[in-house]
Amino acid sequence: PLRSWRMTRPLGLASKQQRQRYVTKVGKCQVNLGNIQEKKRFLSDIFTTIVDLKYRWFLFVFMMCYIVTWVAFGTIYFFDAWLRGDIDHIGDPEWKACIENVDNFISALLFSVESQRTIGYGSRIVTANCAEGVILLMAQSIIGSMIDALMVGCMFVKISRPKKRAQTLIFSKNCVISHRDEKLCLMFRIGDLRESHMVDAKIRAKLIKSRQTKEGEFIPLEQSELNLGYDTGEDRLFLVEPQIICHVINQRSPFWDMSAESLRREQFEIIIILEGIVEATGMTCQARTSYTEDEILWGYRFEPCMWLEKGAFRVDYSRFELTFEVQTPAASAKEMQEMAELQRRGRDVNVPVPVPVPGLGWSPPPL
């Protein structure tokens, strides 16, 4: 299936109109799983399977767990009363019934609901005249308690899942590339709209790009790590105000030899993953977004969106997406380093060196 899909629509040669995102801007992974043979694996983790259901199916399973047990035990109670002859002796004061006032299936169903939900209206009760009635009542009480524990646990986990918390964690719509501290950097901005902050927030990035090896093997959607300050601890955030996350384009960066011109010809996707602990619930939350090559602005920088106001810092989220153009060479970081090295050598020996021309590469040295 992978080979035929690759031949009909190669990832590395698809046009921009045909591009399929790996992760959407709101963080949804665009990967569909199919032809799963061993579906019984999902039943081995029934709790997670139920929690992962959509709400309409979750509520359906929730109701059916109770309705099935009520109907099942109601049927057993009615069948027991029919076998013992209790239904044929309704109103007989000398007859010792197993379950009093159960004369049809509806009354047996009501007794099942009253027993499992511990309602106990008092008109239908199990007597000591039969042992099977007591055993059935004990079994239903145990099964009902197990269903309550499972369903209430699933409902609590599903309602308190931190997926909605990720909607208040926002990312800038575009990445920018410009110089920071004399280094070419790829930057994007993140922010938290809530006043209750994320605890132990961490950020990481993945580059998704298809490639072909020297042996001719095609690797679709290969993942490589983008360093966001893991070695210096800058990937651990104190996210109380919008922050600009920076990836330094150096020799270890996949964008090392990528210029502004080659950027427009490339096809890749940058996945941003922000993780942290929700302060209110203590659960781990993950927010995701992605940037494609046409969402990267070369030679731009983010405008400030925070200033001091009456003894406190104020954040203006209306300026969160704003950028402004700055002077940035169109050459790659590798070419810039080579140029700087040539200039340094030229100063040492006092000879002219070539200079970069934006969009045209290198020009010959002046005579």
mmCIF file of C-alpha atoms in Angstrom:
data_model
loop_
_atom_site.group_PDB
_atom_site.id
_atom_site.type_symbol
_atom_site.label_atom_id
_atom_site.label_comp_id
_atom_site.label_asym_id
_atom_site.label_seq_id
_atom_site.Cartn_x
_atom_site.Cartn_y
_atom_site.Cartn_z
ATOM 1 C CA PRO A 1 0.000 0.000 0.000
ATOM 2 C CA LEU A 2 2.826 2.431 0.782
ATOM 3 C CA ARG A 3 4.554 1.722 -2.515
ATOM 4 C CA SER A 4 1.425 2.267 -4.590
ATOM 5 C CA TRP A 5 0.550 5.425 -2.652
ATOM 6 C CA ARG A 6 4.029 6.767 -3.172
ATOM 7 C CA MET A 7 3.884 6.146 -6.898
ATOM 8 C CA THR A 8 0.522 7.855 -7.325
ATOM 9 C CA ARG A 9 1.405 10.838 -5.113
ATOM 10 C CA PRO A 10 5.065 11.197 -4.110
ATOM 11 C CA LEU A 11 5.562 13.213 -0.968
ATOM 12 C CA GLY A 12 8.691 14.879 -2.220
ATOM 13 C CA LEU A 13 7.227 15.927 -5.595
ATOM 14 C CA ALA A 14 3.687 16.960 -4.716
ATOM 15 C CA SER A 15 2.721 20.480 -5.650
ATOM 16 C CA LYS A 16 1.842 23.040 -3.024
ATOM 17 C CA GLN A 17 -1.837 22.808 -3.982
ATOM 18 C CA GLN A 18 -1.734 19.076 -3.200
ATOM 19 C CA ARG A 19 0.149 19.415 0.054
ATOM 20 C CA GLN A 20 -1.304 17.416 2.938
ATOM 21 C CA ARG A 21 -0.342 18.652 6.372
ATOM 22 C CA TYR A 22 0.988 16.141 8.842
ATOM 23 C CA VAL A 23 -0.412 18.187 11.750
ATOM 24 C CA THR A 24 -3.039 20.901 11.339
ATOM 25 C CA LYS A 25 -2.665 24.392 12.756
ATOM 26 C CA VAL A 26 -4.916 23.432 15.676
ATOM 27 C CA GLY A 27 -2.773 20.385 16.468
ATOM 28 C CA LYS A 28 -4.774 17.507 14.978
ATOM 29 C CA CYS A 29 -2.654 14.752 13.467
ATOM 30 C CA GLN A 30 -3.734 13.973 9.909
ATOM 31 C CA VAL A 31 -2.884 10.270 10.046
ATOM 32 C CA ASN A 32 -5.568 7.614 9.585
ATOM 33 C CA LEU A 33 -4.879 4.096 10.831
ATOM 34 C CA GLY A 34 -6.265 1.247 8.755
ATOM 35 C CA ASN A 35 -6.153 -2.527 8.291
ATOM 36 C CA ILE A 36 -5.570 -3.177 11.983
ATOM 37 C CA GLN A 37 -5.774 -6.945 12.337
ATOM 38 C CA GLU A 38 -5.567 -7.534 16.102
ATOM 39 C CA LYS A 39 -8.411 -5.331 17.323
ATOM 40 C CA LYS A 40 -8.664 -7.379 20.488
ATOM 41 C CA ARG A 41 -5.734 -5.347 21.766
ATOM 42 C CA PHE A 42 -8.149 -2.461 22.301
ATOM 43 C CA LEU A 43 -10.279 -4.636 24.608
ATOM 44 C CA SER A 44 -7.275 -5.392 26.795
ATOM 45 C CA ASP A 45 -7.230 -1.681 27.665
ATOM 46 C CA ILE A 46 -10.988 -1.174 27.849
ATOM 47 C CA PHE A 47 -10.713 1.896 30.083
ATOM 48 C CA THR A 48 -8.664 3.900 27.578
ATOM 49 C CA THR A 49 -10.814 2.616 24.717
ATOM 50 C CA ILE A 50 -13.981 3.940 26.368
ATOM 51 C CA VAL A 51 -12.399 7.268 27.282
ATOM 52 C CA ASP A 52 -11.159 7.781 23.699
ATOM 53 C CA LEU A 53 -14.662 7.337 22.250
ATOM 54 C CA LYS A 54 -16.481 10.340 20.888
ATOM 55 C CA TYR A 55 -19.054 11.775 23.234
ATOM 56 C CA ARG A 56 -22.074 10.357 21.387
ATOM 57 C CA TRP A 57 -20.631 6.833 21.510
ATOM 58 C CA PHE A 58 -19.408 7.310 25.054
ATOM 59 C CA LEU A 59 -22.900 8.283 26.245
ATOM 60 C CA PHE A 60 -24.353 5.353 24.302
ATOM 61 C CA VAL A 61 -21.978 2.889 26.034
ATOM 62 C CA PHE A 62 -22.659 4.598 29.363
ATOM 63 C CA MET A 63 -26.426 4.097 29.039
ATOM 64 C CA MET A 64 -26.227 0.621 27.565
ATOM 65 C CA CYS A 65 -24.075 -0.673 30.449
ATOM 66 C CA TYR A 66 -26.902 0.108 32.865
ATOM 67 C CA ILE A 67 -29.818 -0.769 30.596
ATOM 68 C CA VAL A 68 -28.361 -4.163 29.662
ATOM 69 C CA THR A 69 -27.744 -5.149 33.286
ATOM 70 C CA TRP A 70 -31.212 -3.968 34.341
ATOM 71 C CA VAL A 71 -32.916 -5.907 31.547
ATOM 72 C CA ALA A 72 -30.703 -8.977 32.039
ATOM 73 C CA PHE A 73 -31.363 -9.286 35.767
ATOM 74 C CA GLY A 74 -35.029 -8.339 35.286
ATOM 75 C CA THR A 75 -35.329 -11.250 32.857
ATOM 76 C CA ILE A 76 -33.626 -13.595 35.339
ATOM 77 C CA TYR A 77 -35.921 -12.471 38.173
ATOM 78 C CA PHE A 78 -39.018 -12.949 36.012
ATOM 79 C CA PHE A 79 -37.823 -16.361 34.797
ATOM 80 C CA ASP A 80 -37.154 -17.436 38.408
ATOM 81 C CA ALA A 81 -40.614 -16.293 39.502
ATOM 82 C CA TRP A 82 -42.201 -18.133 36.565
ATOM 83 C CA LEU A 83 -40.335 -21.386 37.301
ATOM 84 C CA ARG A 84 -41.259 -21.281 40.995
ATOM 85 C CA GLY A 85 -44.891 -20.564 40.202
ATOM 86 C CA ASP A 86 -44.962 -17.207 41.990
ATOM 87 C CA ILE A 87 -46.775 -15.609 39.040
ATOM 88 C CA ASP A 88 -49.599 -18.183 39.244
ATOM 89 C CA HIS A 89 -50.135 -17.535 42.983
ATOM 90 C CA ILE A 90 -50.420 -13.775 43.007
ATOM 91 C CA GLY A 91 -52.718 -12.750 45.860
ATOM 92 C CA ASP A 92 -52.481 -16.137 47.614
ATOM 93 C CA PRO A 93 -51.680 -15.315 51.278
ATOM 94 C CA GLU A 94 -50.425 -18.842 51.971
ATOM 95 C CA TRP A 95 -47.979 -18.937 49.080
ATOM 96 C CA LYS A 96 -44.350 -18.221 49.982
ATOM 97 C CA ALA A 97 -42.985 -16.246 47.036
ATOM 98 C CA CYS A 98 -39.301 -15.738 46.350
ATOM 99 C CA ILE A 99 -39.798 -12.103 45.311
ATOM 100 C CA GLU A 100 -42.963 -10.450 46.475
ATOM 101 C CA ASN A 101 -45.182 -8.469 44.076
ATOM 102 C CA VAL A 102 -43.421 -9.660 40.919
ATOM 103 C CA ASP A 103 -46.258 -10.765 38.656
ATOM 104 C CA ASN A 104 -44.950 -9.836 35.159
ATOM 105 C CA PHE A 105 -41.824 -8.786 33.318
ATOM 106 C CA ILE A 106 -42.354 -5.059 33.941
ATOM 107 C CA SER A 107 -42.532 -5.587 37.694
ATOM 108 C CA ALA A 108 -39.405 -7.767 37.527
ATOM 109 C CA LEU A 109 -37.620 -5.027 35.554
ATOM 110 C CA LEU A 110 -38.664 -2.425 38.143
ATOM 111 C CA PHE A 111 -37.337 -4.657 40.904
ATOM 112 C CA SER A 112 -34.029 -4.976 39.025
ATOM 113 C CA VAL A 113 -33.697 -1.188 38.685
ATOM 114 C CA GLU A 114 -34.665 -0.586 42.313
ATOM 115 C CA SER A 115 -32.174 -3.176 43.563
ATOM 116 C CA GLN A 116 -29.185 -2.029 41.489
ATOM 117 C CA ARG A 117 -29.779 1.665 42.100
ATOM 118 C CA THR A 118 -30.638 1.007 45.808
ATOM 119 C CA ILE A 119 -33.941 2.874 45.436
ATOM 120 C CA GLY A 120 -36.005 0.405 47.462
ATOM 121 C CA TYR A 121 -39.617 1.583 47.230
ATOM 122 C CA GLY A 122 -40.581 -1.318 49.490
ATOM 123 C CA SER A 123 -43.359 -2.971 47.492
ATOM 124 C CA ARG A 124 -41.060 -5.556 45.850
ATOM 125 C CA ILE A 125 -38.570 -7.383 48.059
ATOM 126 C CA VAL A 126 -36.572 -10.599 48.103
ATOM 127 C CA THR A 127 -37.699 -12.965 50.831
ATOM 128 C CA ALA A 128 -35.833 -15.720 52.674
ATOM 129 C CA ASN A 129 -37.956 -18.384 50.977
ATOM 130 C CA CYS A 130 -35.402 -18.991 48.190
ATOM 131 C CA ALA A 131 -31.637 -18.990 48.143
ATOM 132 C CA GLU A 132 -31.338 -18.144 44.442
ATOM 133 C CA GLY A 133 -33.058 -14.801 44.975
ATOM 134 C CA VAL A 134 -30.490 -13.793 47.580
ATOM 135 C CA ILE A 135 -27.629 -14.947 45.356
ATOM 136 C CA LEU A 136 -28.992 -12.998 42.373
ATOM 137 C CA LEU A 137 -29.380 -9.882 44.496
ATOM 138 C CA MET A 138 -25.780 -10.148 45.729
ATOM 139 C CA ALA A 139 -24.484 -10.699 42.185
ATOM 140 C CA GLN A 140 -26.396 -7.715 40.849
ATOM 141 C CA SER A 141 -25.127 -5.485 43.668
ATOM 142 C CA ILE A 142 -21.514 -6.452 42.959
ATOM 143 C CA ILE A 143 -21.836 -6.062 39.178
ATOM 144 C CA GLY A 144 -23.643 -2.753 39.621
ATOM 145 C CA SER A 145 -20.871 -1.432 41.865
ATOM 146 C CA MET A 146 -18.264 -2.445 39.281
ATOM 147 C CA ILE A 147 -20.188 -0.682 36.508
ATOM 148 C CA ASP A 148 -20.552 2.435 38.670
ATOM 149 C CA ALA A 149 -16.816 2.506 39.365
ATOM 150 C CA LEU A 150 -15.933 2.047 35.677
ATOM 151 C CA MET A 151 -18.454 4.471 34.233
ATOM 152 C CA VAL A 152 -17.981 7.197 36.840
ATOM 153 C CA GLY A 153 -14.204 6.907 36.430
ATOM 154 C CA CYS A 154 -14.471 7.125 32.648
ATOM 155 C CA MET A 155 -16.842 10.080 32.863
ATOM 156 C CA PHE A 156 -14.571 11.953 35.272
ATOM 157 C CA VAL A 157 -11.454 11.340 33.174
ATOM 158 C CA LYS A 158 -13.204 12.281 29.924
ATOM 159 C CA ILE A 159 -14.611 15.518 31.329
ATOM 160 C CA SER A 160 -11.356 16.534 33.018
ATOM 161 C CA ARG A 161 -9.077 15.671 30.097
ATOM 162 C CA PRO A 162 -6.779 18.621 29.372
ATOM 163 C CA LYS A 163 -7.547 18.745 25.648
ATOM 164 C CA LYS A 164 -9.666 21.863 26.076
ATOM 165 C CA ARG A 165 -6.872 23.493 28.058
ATOM 166 C CA ALA A 166 -4.726 23.360 24.937
ATOM 167 C CA GLN A 167 -7.158 25.703 23.175
ATOM 168 C CA THR A 168 -5.970 28.566 25.394
ATOM 169 C CA LEU A 169 -2.336 27.917 24.429
ATOM 170 C CA ILE A 170 -1.756 29.831 21.211
ATOM 171 C CA PHE A 171 1.003 29.882 18.605
ATOM 172 C CA SER A 172 1.865 32.524 16.052
ATOM 173 C CA LYS A 173 0.571 31.818 12.561
ATOM 174 C CA ASN A 174 4.008 32.294 11.027
ATOM 175 C CA CYS A 175 7.643 31.620 11.799
ATOM 176 C CA VAL A 176 10.231 34.300 11.125
ATOM 177 C CA ILE A 177 13.906 34.088 10.223
ATOM 178 C CA SER A 178 16.230 36.924 11.142
ATOM 179 C CA HIS A 179 19.371 37.650 13.092
ATOM 180 C CA ARG A 180 19.502 37.557 16.875
ATOM 181 C CA ASP A 181 22.799 38.101 18.689
ATOM 182 C CA GLU A 182 24.580 37.931 15.316
ATOM 183 C CA LYS A 183 23.173 34.461 14.644
ATOM 184 C CA LEU A 184 20.590 33.507 12.058
ATOM 185 C CA CYS A 185 17.576 32.159 13.948
ATOM 186 C CA LEU A 186 14.183 30.666 13.203
ATOM 187 C CA MET A 187 11.637 32.037 15.672
ATOM 188 C CA PHE A 188 7.965 31.692 16.549
ATOM 189 C CA ARG A 189 5.845 33.033 19.392
ATOM 190 C CA ILE A 190 3.693 31.202 21.946
ATOM 191 C CA GLY A 191 1.298 32.488 24.586
ATOM 192 C CA ASP A 192 -1.057 31.367 27.346
ATOM 193 C CA LEU A 193 -4.444 33.088 27.544
ATOM 194 C CA ARG A 194 -5.256 31.863 31.063
ATOM 195 C CA GLU A 195 -4.100 33.396 34.301
ATOM 196 C CA SER A 196 -3.620 29.916 35.802
ATOM 197 C CA HIS A 197 -0.232 29.007 34.425
ATOM 198 C CA MET A 198 1.244 25.809 33.066
ATOM 199 C CA VAL A 199 3.627 24.091 35.465
ATOM 200 C CA ASP A 200 6.935 22.713 34.166
ATOM 201 C CA ALA A 201 6.204 23.760 30.589
ATOM 202 C CA LYS A 202 8.547 22.337 27.942
ATOM 203 C CA ILE A 203 8.736 23.009 24.213
ATOM 204 C CA ARG A 204 10.221 20.915 21.426
ATOM 205 C CA ALA A 205 10.107 20.891 17.650
ATOM 206 C CA LYS A 206 10.271 18.233 14.936
ATOM 207 C CA LEU A 207 11.114 18.670 11.284
ATOM 208 C CA ILE A 208 8.997 16.446 9.029
ATOM 209 C CA LYS A 209 10.549 16.014 5.626
ATOM 210 C CA SER A 210 10.651 13.216 3.080
ATOM 211 C CA ARG A 211 13.980 12.293 1.556
ATOM 212 C CA GLN A 212 15.716 9.710 -0.560
ATOM 213 C CA THR A 213 18.869 8.002 0.673
ATOM 214 C CA LYS A 214 22.011 7.470 -1.357
ATOM 215 C CA GLU A 215 20.945 3.833 -1.815
ATOM 216 C CA GLY A 216 17.661 4.931 -3.393
ATOM 217 C CA GLU A 217 15.425 4.240 -0.387
ATOM 218 C CA PHE A 218 12.525 6.668 -0.085
ATOM 219 C CA ILE A 219 11.809 7.690 3.541
ATOM 220 C CA PRO A 220 8.421 9.405 3.812
ATOM 221 C CA LEU A 221 7.852 11.892 6.622
ATOM 222 C CA GLU A 222 11.227 11.442 8.284
ATOM 223 C CA GLN A 223 11.383 13.139 11.687
ATOM 224 C CA SER A 224 14.400 15.071 12.900
ATOM 225 C CA GLU A 225 14.811 17.136 16.051
ATOM 226 C CA LEU A 226 15.163 20.911 16.066
ATOM 227 C CA ASN A 227 17.173 22.218 18.996
ATOM 228 C CA LEU A 228 15.177 24.836 20.922
ATOM 229 C CA GLY A 229 17.703 25.178 23.722
ATOM 230 C CA TYR A 230 17.720 21.688 25.202
ATOM 231 C CA ASP A 231 21.420 21.878 26.057
ATOM 232 C CA THR A 232 21.040 25.250 27.810
ATOM 233 C CA GLY A 233 17.652 24.687 29.450
ATOM 234 C CA GLU A 234 15.918 27.311 27.321
ATOM 235 C CA ASP A 235 13.308 24.741 26.295
ATOM 236 C CA ARG A 236 11.876 24.847 29.847
ATOM 237 C CA LEU A 237 9.494 27.781 29.991
ATOM 238 C CA PHE A 238 7.969 29.985 32.656
ATOM 239 C CA LEU A 239 4.975 30.765 30.471
ATOM 240 C CA VAL A 240 3.322 33.770 32.113
ATOM 241 C CA GLU A 241 3.606 36.073 29.090
ATOM 242 C CA PRO A 242 4.079 35.526 25.339
ATOM 243 C CA GLN A 243 7.541 34.244 24.579
ATOM 244 C CA ILE A 244 9.524 34.048 21.354
ATOM 245 C CA ILE A 245 11.066 30.615 20.939
ATOM 246 C CA CYS A 246 14.335 30.596 19.017
ATOM 247 C CA HIS A 247 16.086 27.894 17.016
ATOM 248 C CA VAL A 248 19.652 28.870 16.206
ATOM 249 C CA ILE A 249 20.583 27.871 12.662
ATOM 250 C CA ASN A 250 24.064 26.414 13.072
ATOM 251 C CA GLN A 251 26.017 23.475 11.678
ATOM 252 C CA ARG A 252 23.731 20.992 13.438
ATOM 253 C CA SER A 253 20.554 22.600 12.122
ATOM 254 C CA PRO A 254 18.802 21.137 9.040
ATOM 255 C CA PHE A 255 18.453 24.741 7.766
ATOM 256 C CA TRP A 256 22.211 25.332 7.800
ATOM 257 C CA ASP A 257 22.631 25.483 4.019
ATOM 258 C CA MET A 258 19.125 26.765 3.229
ATOM 259 C CA SER A 259 18.835 30.268 1.785
ATOM 260 C CA ALA A 260 15.770 32.425 1.207
ATOM 261 C CA GLU A 261 15.593 31.238 -2.390
ATOM 262 C CA SER A 262 15.994 27.538 -1.596
ATOM 263 C CA LEU A 263 13.445 27.862 1.204
ATOM 264 C CA ARG A 264 10.721 28.525 -1.361
ATOM 265 C CA ARG A 265 11.682 25.370 -3.266
ATOM 266 C CA GLU A 266 11.740 23.054 -0.247
ATOM 267 C CA GLN A 267 8.821 21.055 1.106
ATOM 268 C CA PHE A 268 8.803 20.323 4.811
ATOM 269 C CA GLU A 269 6.756 20.821 7.943
ATOM 270 C CA ILE A 270 7.833 21.921 11.413
ATOM 271 C CA ILE A 271 5.831 20.395 14.267
ATOM 272 C CA ILE A 272 5.804 22.379 17.519
ATOM 273 C CA ILE A 273 4.877 20.499 20.708
ATOM 274 C CA LEU A 274 4.254 22.354 23.971
ATOM 275 C CA GLU A 275 3.792 20.210 27.083
ATOM 276 C CA GLY A 276 3.088 21.126 30.671
ATOM 277 C CA ILE A 277 1.079 20.304 33.765
ATOM 278 C CA VAL A 278 -2.286 21.989 34.242
ATOM 279 C CA GLU A 279 -2.099 23.868 37.519
ATOM 280 C CA ALA A 280 -5.762 23.282 38.394
ATOM 281 C CA THR A 281 -5.928 19.509 37.794
ATOM 282 C CA GLY A 282 -2.320 18.300 37.818
ATOM 283 C CA MET A 283 -2.799 16.549 34.462
ATOM 284 C CA THR A 284 -0.338 16.779 31.601
ATOM 285 C CA CYS A 285 -1.483 18.934 28.697
ATOM 286 C CA GLN A 286 -0.047 18.977 25.192
ATOM 287 C CA ALA A 287 -0.643 21.641 22.556
ATOM 288 C CA ARG A 288 0.564 21.238 18.972
ATOM 289 C CA THR A 289 0.776 23.249 15.808
ATOM 290 C CA SER A 290 2.759 23.136 12.575
ATOM 291 C CA TYR A 291 4.439 25.423 10.074
ATOM 292 C CA THR A 292 5.002 24.659 6.414
ATOM 293 C CA GLU A 293 7.687 26.297 4.283
ATOM 294 C CA ASP A 294 5.269 28.931 2.951
ATOM 295 C CA GLU A 295 4.458 30.020 6.524
ATOM 296 C CA ILE A 296 8.061 31.045 7.238
ATOM 297 C CA LEU A 297 8.852 34.737 6.737
ATOM 298 C CA TRP A 298 12.468 35.417 5.851
ATOM 299 C CA GLY A 299 13.787 38.738 7.115
ATOM 300 C CA TYR A 300 11.045 39.501 9.639
ATOM 301 C CA ARG A 301 10.850 39.921 13.406
ATOM 302 C CA PHE A 302 7.967 39.890 15.892
ATOM 303 C CA GLU A 303 6.735 43.175 17.267
ATOM 304 C CA PRO A 304 6.711 43.587 21.077
ATOM 305 C CA CYS A 305 3.337 42.975 22.694
ATOM 306 C CA MET A 306 4.116 43.675 26.367
ATOM 307 C CA TRP A 307 4.877 46.855 28.253
ATOM 308 C CA LEU A 308 4.837 48.262 31.790
ATOM 309 C CA GLU A 309 1.552 49.746 32.963
ATOM 310 C CA LYS A 310 0.778 51.060 36.485
ATOM 311 C CA GLY A 311 3.251 48.865 38.276
ATOM 312 C CA ALA A 312 2.428 45.713 36.321
ATOM 313 C CA PHE A 313 3.217 44.248 32.921
ATOM 314 C CA ARG A 314 0.407 44.338 30.386
ATOM 315 C CA VAL A 315 0.144 42.002 27.406
ATOM 316 C CA ASP A 316 -1.685 43.153 24.288
ATOM 317 C CA TYR A 317 -2.671 40.005 22.411
ATOM 318 C CA SER A 318 -3.916 42.085 19.479
ATOM 319 C CA ARG A 319 -0.226 42.516 18.596
ATOM 320 C CA PHE A 320 0.597 38.830 19.057
ATOM 321 C CA GLU A 321 0.769 38.089 15.318
ATOM 322 C CA LEU A 322 2.352 41.360 14.169
ATOM 323 C CA THR A 323 5.753 41.264 12.496
ATOM 324 C CA PHE A 324 7.974 43.847 10.861
ATOM 325 C CA GLU A 325 10.630 43.530 8.192
ATOM 326 C CA VAL A 326 14.303 43.783 9.103
ATOM 327 C CA GLN A 327 17.415 43.756 6.973
ATOM 328 C CA THR A 328 18.504 40.142 6.611
ATOM 329 C CA PRO A 329 20.788 38.714 3.922
ATOM 330 C CA ALA A 330 19.108 36.190 1.642
ATOM 331 C CA ALA A 331 22.114 33.884 1.886
ATOM 332 C CA SER A 332 22.120 30.759 4.020
ATOM 333 C CA ALA A 333 23.742 30.607 7.434
ATOM 334 C CA LYS A 334 26.518 28.506 5.928
ATOM 335 C CA GLU A 335 27.208 31.108 3.246
ATOM 336 C CA MET A 336 27.138 33.883 5.842
ATOM 337 C CA GLN A 337 29.724 32.092 7.941
ATOM 338 C CA GLU A 338 31.923 31.517 4.900
ATOM 339 C CA MET A 339 31.573 35.179 3.997
ATOM 340 C CA ALA A 340 32.506 36.250 7.538
ATOM 341 C CA GLU A 341 35.498 33.936 7.449
ATOM 342 C CA LEU A 342 36.626 35.369 4.118
ATOM 343 C CA GLN A 343 36.204 38.891 5.413
ATOM 344 C CA ARG A 344 38.244 38.065 8.490
ATOM 345 C CA ARG A 345 40.996 36.594 6.344
ATOM 346 C CA GLY A 346 40.787 39.587 4.020
ATOM 347 C CA ARG A 347 41.320 41.966 6.891
ATOM 348 C CA ASP A 348 44.286 39.924 8.020
ATOM 349 C CA VAL A 349 46.006 40.025 4.608
ATOM 350 C CA ASN A 350 44.344 43.256 3.358
ATOM 351 C CA VAL A 351 42.894 41.768 0.146
ATOM 352 C CA PRO A 352 39.397 42.272 -1.311
ATOM 353 C CA VAL A 353 36.850 39.525 -0.689
ATOM 354 C CA PRO A 354 33.579 38.640 -2.455
ATOM 355 C CA VAL A 355 30.385 40.079 -1.013
ATOM 356 C CA PRO A 356 26.860 38.562 -1.046
ATOM 357 C CA VAL A 357 24.168 40.071 -3.205
ATOM 358 C CA PRO A 358 20.601 39.351 -1.927
ATOM 359 C CA GLY A 359 18.930 36.837 -4.209
ATOM 360 C CA LEU A 360 21.980 36.567 -6.504
ATOM 361 C CA GLY A 361 24.503 34.760 -4.373
ATOM 362 C CA TRP A 362 28.105 36.009 -4.414
ATOM 363 C CA SER A 363 29.551 38.865 -6.433
ATOM 364 C CA PRO A 364 33.206 39.160 -7.403
ATOM 365 C CA PRO A 365 35.397 41.297 -5.179
ATOM 366 C CA PRO A 366 35.680 44.969 -6.086
ATOM 367 C CA LEU A 367 38.792 45.905 -8.076
#
